[in-house]
Every structure is written in C-alpha cells, then in structure tokens.
mmCIF file of C-alpha atoms and ligand atoms in Angstrom:
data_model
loop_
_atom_site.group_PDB
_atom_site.id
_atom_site.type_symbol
_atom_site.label_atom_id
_atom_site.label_comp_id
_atom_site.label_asym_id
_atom_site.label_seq_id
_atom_site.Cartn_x
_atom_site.Cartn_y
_atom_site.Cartn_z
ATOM 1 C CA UNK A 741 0.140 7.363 -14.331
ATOM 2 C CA UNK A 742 -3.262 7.734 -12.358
ATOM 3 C CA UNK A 743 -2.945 4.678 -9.440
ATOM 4 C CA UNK A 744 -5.376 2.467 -6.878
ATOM 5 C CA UNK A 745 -5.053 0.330 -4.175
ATOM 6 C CA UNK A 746 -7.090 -2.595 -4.365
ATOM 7 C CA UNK A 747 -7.810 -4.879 -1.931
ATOM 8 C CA UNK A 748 -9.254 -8.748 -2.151
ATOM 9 C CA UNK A 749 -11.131 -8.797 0.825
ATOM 10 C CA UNK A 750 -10.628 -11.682 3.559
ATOM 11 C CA UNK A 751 -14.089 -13.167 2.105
ATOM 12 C CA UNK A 752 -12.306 -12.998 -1.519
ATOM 13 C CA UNK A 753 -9.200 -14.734 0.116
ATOM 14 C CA UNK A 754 -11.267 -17.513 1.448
ATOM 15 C CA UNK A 755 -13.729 -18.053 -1.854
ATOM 16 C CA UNK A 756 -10.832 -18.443 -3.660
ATOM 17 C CA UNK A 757 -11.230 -15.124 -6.260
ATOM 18 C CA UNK A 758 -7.956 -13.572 -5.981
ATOM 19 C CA UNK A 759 -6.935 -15.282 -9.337
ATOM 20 C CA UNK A 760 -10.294 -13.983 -10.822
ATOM 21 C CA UNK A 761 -9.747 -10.919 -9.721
ATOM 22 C CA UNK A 762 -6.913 -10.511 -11.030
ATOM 23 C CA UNK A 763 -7.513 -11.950 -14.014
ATOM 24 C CA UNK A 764 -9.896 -8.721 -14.652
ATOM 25 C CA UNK A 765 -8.099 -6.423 -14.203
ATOM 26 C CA UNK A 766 -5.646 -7.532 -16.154
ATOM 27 C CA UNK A 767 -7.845 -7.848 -19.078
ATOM 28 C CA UNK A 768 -8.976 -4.725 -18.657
ATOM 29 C CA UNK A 769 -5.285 -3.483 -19.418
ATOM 30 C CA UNK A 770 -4.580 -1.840 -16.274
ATOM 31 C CA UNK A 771 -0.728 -2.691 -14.729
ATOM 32 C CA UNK A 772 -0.133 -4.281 -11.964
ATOM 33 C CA UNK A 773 2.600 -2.348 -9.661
ATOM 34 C CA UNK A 774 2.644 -4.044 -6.162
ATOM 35 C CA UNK A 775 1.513 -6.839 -4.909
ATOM 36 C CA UNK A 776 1.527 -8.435 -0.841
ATOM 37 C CA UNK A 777 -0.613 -11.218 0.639
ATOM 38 C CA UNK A 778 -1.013 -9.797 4.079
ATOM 39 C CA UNK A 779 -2.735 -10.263 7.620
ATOM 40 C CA UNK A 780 -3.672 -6.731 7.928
ATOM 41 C CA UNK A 781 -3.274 -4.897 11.740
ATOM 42 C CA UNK A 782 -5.758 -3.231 13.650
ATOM 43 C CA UNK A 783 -4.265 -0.397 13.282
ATOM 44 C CA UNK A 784 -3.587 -0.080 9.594
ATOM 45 C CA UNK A 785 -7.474 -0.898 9.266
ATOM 46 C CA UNK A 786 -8.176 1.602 11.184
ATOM 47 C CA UNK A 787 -6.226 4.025 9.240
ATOM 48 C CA UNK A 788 -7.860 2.779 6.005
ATOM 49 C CA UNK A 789 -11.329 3.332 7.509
ATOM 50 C CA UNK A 790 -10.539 6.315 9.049
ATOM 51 C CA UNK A 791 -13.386 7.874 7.169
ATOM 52 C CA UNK A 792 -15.885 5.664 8.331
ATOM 53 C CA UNK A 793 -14.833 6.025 12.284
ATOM 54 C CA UNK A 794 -18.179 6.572 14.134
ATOM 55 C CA UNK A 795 -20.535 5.194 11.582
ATOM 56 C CA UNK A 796 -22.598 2.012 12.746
ATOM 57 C CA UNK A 797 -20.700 -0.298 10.023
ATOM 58 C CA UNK A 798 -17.441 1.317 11.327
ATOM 59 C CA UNK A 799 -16.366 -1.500 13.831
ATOM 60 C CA UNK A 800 -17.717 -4.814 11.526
ATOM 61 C CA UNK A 801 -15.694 -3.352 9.164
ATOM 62 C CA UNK A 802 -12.580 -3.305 10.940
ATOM 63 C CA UNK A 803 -13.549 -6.825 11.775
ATOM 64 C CA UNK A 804 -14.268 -8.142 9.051
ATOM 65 C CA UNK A 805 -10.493 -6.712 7.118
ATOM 66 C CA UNK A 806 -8.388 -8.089 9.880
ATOM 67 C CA UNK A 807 -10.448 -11.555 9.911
ATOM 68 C CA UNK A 808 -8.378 -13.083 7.368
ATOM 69 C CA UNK A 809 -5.599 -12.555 5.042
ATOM 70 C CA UNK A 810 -5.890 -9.948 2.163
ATOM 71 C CA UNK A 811 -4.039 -9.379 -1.487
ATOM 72 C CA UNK A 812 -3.535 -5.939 -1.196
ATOM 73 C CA UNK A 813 -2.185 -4.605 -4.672
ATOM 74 C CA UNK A 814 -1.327 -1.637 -6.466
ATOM 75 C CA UNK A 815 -2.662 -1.104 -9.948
ATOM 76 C CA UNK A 816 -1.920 1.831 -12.261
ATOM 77 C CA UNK A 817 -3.143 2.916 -16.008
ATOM 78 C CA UNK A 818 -4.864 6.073 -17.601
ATOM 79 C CA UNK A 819 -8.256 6.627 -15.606
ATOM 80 C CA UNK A 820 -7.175 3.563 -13.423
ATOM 81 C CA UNK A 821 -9.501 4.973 -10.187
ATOM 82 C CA UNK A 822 -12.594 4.983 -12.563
ATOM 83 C CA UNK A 823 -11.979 1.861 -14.417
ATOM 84 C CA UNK A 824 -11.196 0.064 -10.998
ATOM 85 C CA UNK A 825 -14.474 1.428 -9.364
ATOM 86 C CA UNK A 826 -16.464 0.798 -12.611
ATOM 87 C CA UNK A 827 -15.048 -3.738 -12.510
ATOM 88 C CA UNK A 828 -15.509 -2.831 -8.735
ATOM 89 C CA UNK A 829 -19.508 -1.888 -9.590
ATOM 90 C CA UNK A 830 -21.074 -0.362 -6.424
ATOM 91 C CA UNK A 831 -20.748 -0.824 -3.341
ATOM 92 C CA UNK A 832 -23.935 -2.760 -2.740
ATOM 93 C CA UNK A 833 -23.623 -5.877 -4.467
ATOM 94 C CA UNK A 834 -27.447 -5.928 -5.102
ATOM 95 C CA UNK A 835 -26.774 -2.440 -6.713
ATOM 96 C CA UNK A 836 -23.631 -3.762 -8.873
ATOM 97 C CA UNK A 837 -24.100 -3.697 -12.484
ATOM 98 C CA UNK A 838 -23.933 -7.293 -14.043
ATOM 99 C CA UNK A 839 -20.437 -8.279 -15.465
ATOM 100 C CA UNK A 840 -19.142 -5.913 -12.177
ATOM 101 C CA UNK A 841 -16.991 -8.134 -9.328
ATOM 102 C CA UNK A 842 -19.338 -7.234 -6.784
ATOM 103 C CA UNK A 843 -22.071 -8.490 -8.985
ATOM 104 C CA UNK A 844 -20.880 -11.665 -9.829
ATOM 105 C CA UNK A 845 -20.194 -12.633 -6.438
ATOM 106 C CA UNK A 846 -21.649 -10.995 -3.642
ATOM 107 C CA UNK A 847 -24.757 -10.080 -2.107
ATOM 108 C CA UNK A 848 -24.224 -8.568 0.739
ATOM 109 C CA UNK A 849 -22.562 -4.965 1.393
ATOM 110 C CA UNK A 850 -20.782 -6.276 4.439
ATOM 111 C CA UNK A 851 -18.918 -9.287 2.226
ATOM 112 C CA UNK A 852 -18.433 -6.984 -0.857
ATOM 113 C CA UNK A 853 -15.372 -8.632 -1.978
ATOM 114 C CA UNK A 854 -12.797 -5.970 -2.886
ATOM 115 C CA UNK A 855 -11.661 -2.236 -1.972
ATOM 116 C CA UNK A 856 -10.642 -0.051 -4.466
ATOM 117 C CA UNK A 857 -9.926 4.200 -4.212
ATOM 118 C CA UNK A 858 -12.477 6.337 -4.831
ATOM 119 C CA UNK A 859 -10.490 9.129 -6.000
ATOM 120 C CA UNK A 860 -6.552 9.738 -8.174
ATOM 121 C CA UNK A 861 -5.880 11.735 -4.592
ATOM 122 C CA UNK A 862 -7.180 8.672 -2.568
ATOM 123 C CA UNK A 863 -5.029 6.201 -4.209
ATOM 124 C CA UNK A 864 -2.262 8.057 -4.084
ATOM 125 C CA UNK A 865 -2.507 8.266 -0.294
ATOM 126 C CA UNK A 866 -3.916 4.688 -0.331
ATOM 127 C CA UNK A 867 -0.508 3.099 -1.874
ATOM 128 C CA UNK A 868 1.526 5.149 0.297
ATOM 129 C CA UNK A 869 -0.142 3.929 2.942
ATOM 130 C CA UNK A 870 -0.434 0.013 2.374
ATOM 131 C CA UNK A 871 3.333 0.001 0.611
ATOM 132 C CA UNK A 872 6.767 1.015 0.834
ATOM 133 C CA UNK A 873 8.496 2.751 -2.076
ATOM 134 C CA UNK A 874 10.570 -0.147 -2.308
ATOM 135 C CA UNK A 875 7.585 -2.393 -2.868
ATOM 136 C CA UNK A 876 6.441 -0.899 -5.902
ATOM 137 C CA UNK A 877 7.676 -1.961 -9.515
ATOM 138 C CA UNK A 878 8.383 0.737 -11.862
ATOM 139 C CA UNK A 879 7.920 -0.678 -15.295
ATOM 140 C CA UNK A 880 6.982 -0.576 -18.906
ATOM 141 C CA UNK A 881 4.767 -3.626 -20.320
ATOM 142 C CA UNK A 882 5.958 -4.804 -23.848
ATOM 143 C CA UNK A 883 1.628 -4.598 -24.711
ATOM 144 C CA UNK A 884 2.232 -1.271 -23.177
ATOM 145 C CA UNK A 885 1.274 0.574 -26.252
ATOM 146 C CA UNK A 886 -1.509 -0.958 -27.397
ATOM 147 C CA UNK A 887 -3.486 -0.349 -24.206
ATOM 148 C CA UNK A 888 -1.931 3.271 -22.993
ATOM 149 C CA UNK A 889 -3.182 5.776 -26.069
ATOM 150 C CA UNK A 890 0.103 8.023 -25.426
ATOM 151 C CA UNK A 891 2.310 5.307 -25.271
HETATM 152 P P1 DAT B 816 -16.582 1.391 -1.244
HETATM 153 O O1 DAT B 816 -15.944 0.139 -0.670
HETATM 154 O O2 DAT B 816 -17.456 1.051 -2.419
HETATM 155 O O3 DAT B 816 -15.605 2.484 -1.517
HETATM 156 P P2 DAT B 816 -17.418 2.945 1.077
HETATM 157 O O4 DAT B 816 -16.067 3.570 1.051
HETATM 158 O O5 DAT B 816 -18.603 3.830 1.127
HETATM 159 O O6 DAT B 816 -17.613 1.932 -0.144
HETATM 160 O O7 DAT B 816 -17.521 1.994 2.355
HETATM 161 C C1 DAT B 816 -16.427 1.142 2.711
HETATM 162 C C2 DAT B 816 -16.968 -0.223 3.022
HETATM 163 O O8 DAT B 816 -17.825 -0.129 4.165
HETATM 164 C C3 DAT B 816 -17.832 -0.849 1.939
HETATM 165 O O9 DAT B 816 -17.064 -1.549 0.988
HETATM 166 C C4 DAT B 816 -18.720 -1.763 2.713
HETATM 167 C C5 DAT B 816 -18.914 -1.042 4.021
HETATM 168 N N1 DAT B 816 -20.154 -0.256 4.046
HETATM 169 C C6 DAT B 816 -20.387 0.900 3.424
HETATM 170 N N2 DAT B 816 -21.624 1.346 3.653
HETATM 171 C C7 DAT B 816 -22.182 0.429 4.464
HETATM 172 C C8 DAT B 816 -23.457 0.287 5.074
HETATM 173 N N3 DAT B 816 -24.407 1.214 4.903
HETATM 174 N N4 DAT B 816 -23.691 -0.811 5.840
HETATM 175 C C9 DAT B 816 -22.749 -1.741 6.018
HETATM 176 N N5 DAT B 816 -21.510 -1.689 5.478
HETATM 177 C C10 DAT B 816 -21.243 -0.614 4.714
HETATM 178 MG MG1 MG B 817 -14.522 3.676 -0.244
#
C-alpha cells in the first residue's frame, strides 16, 4: 500500500485547519497510519529540506517548519502520493486548483499550508524519516472494501 507523509504546516496549526485537513483526506478514502503533534528540530527540518539546501527559500523554510508545532501524519491507500498532491493542489496557492487545500486557504507559497511526498519512493523515505516503526498502525478499515478496488 503506496504511502505519504503529510505535514500541517505551523501556519495550519495556528489557523486552526488540522481538523479540516483531515477531514479531506479522510473523505477522500485514504487511511490514516500515524499520527504526532510535534515541535519539529532544526535538524530534522533540515533533513526534510535537504533538497532545497542552497536555494534562496532554503533558510525561511527551515524557519518557518520549526516556528510552531506541526501534525505530521502518515497516510496510505492505492495512488495515495497522487491523490495527496492532487487535495494538496500546487505548490503556489495562487496556482492551486479550486476545491485544492492550498486553494482554499492560502495565498502565499511561503504559508502553503501542508507538505505532502512527491513521489511512492519519497514517502517511503519520508515516513521512515518522521516515524518509528513502532509509531505506525497496521490495520484494515471495516469501509476498507468499498474504497480499496482489490480489497
Ligand atoms: P511542495 O511543497 O509542493 O512539494 P517543493 O518541494 O518544490 O513544493 O518546495 C517545498 C516548499 O518550499 C514549498 O511547499 C514552499 C517552498 N517553496 C518552494 N518553492 C519556493 C519559491 N520559489 N519561493 C519560496 N518558497 C518556495
Ligand atoms: Mg516537495
């Protein structure tokens, strides 16, 4: 089962739209299989962003993750990276598609609400690195099979 981290962003946290957030992606069918409200490190941001080290953005960015507490979850489902990204919308909220998270909310790229992976490879890596083995539930949803085709 394909999986992504996603993270409510400290300016999610603070506008009160974890529960909305949530509530999305749960409609959307996908399965929730970790969940921590966190103050995230320095250094674990910087780990997330490695990508972006060096870019001008790179240090607001590290900034603006560690300024405030974040729900960091796991969610998991068939095509889960794609239908994240896709509630996600782009990156630029002014880009977003209407009925997207980023849409709804934001406005500005810097206070873009949520992080989710950009790849099945990238979330795998991004769970492993935001939570233990031990923090993730293993587990079959009674609605299970009317959302998962092969179920
Ligand atoms: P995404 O979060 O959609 O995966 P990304 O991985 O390209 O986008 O960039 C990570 C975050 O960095 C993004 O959510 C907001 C910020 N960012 C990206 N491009 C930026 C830019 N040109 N100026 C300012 N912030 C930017
Ligand atoms: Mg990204």
């Amino acid at each position: 089962m394909e999986r992504s981290l996603v993270l409510v962003k400290p300016d999610g946290v603070q506008r009160a739209l974890v529960g909305e957030i949530i509530a999305r992606l749960e409609r959307r069918g996908l399965r929730l299989a970790g969940a921590k409200f966190m103050q995230v490190s320095t250094a674990l941001a910087e780990e997330h962003y490695a990508e972006h080290q060096g870019k001008p953005f790179y240090n607001g960015l590290v900034e603006y993750i560690t300024s405030a507490p974040v729900m960091a979850m796991a969610w998991e489902g068939p095509n889960a990276v794609a239908a994240i990204r896709q509630t996600m919308g782009a990156t630029r909220p002014t880009e977003a598609a209407p009925g997207t998270i980023r849409h709804d909310f934001g406005l500005e790229v810097g206070r873009n609400l949520t992080h989710a992976s950009d790849k099945p490879e990238t979330g795998e890596r991004e769970v492993a690195l935001w939570f233990k083995a031990e923090e993730l539930v293993s587990w079959n949803r009674d609605i299970d099979k009317w959302v998962f085709e092969g179920k």
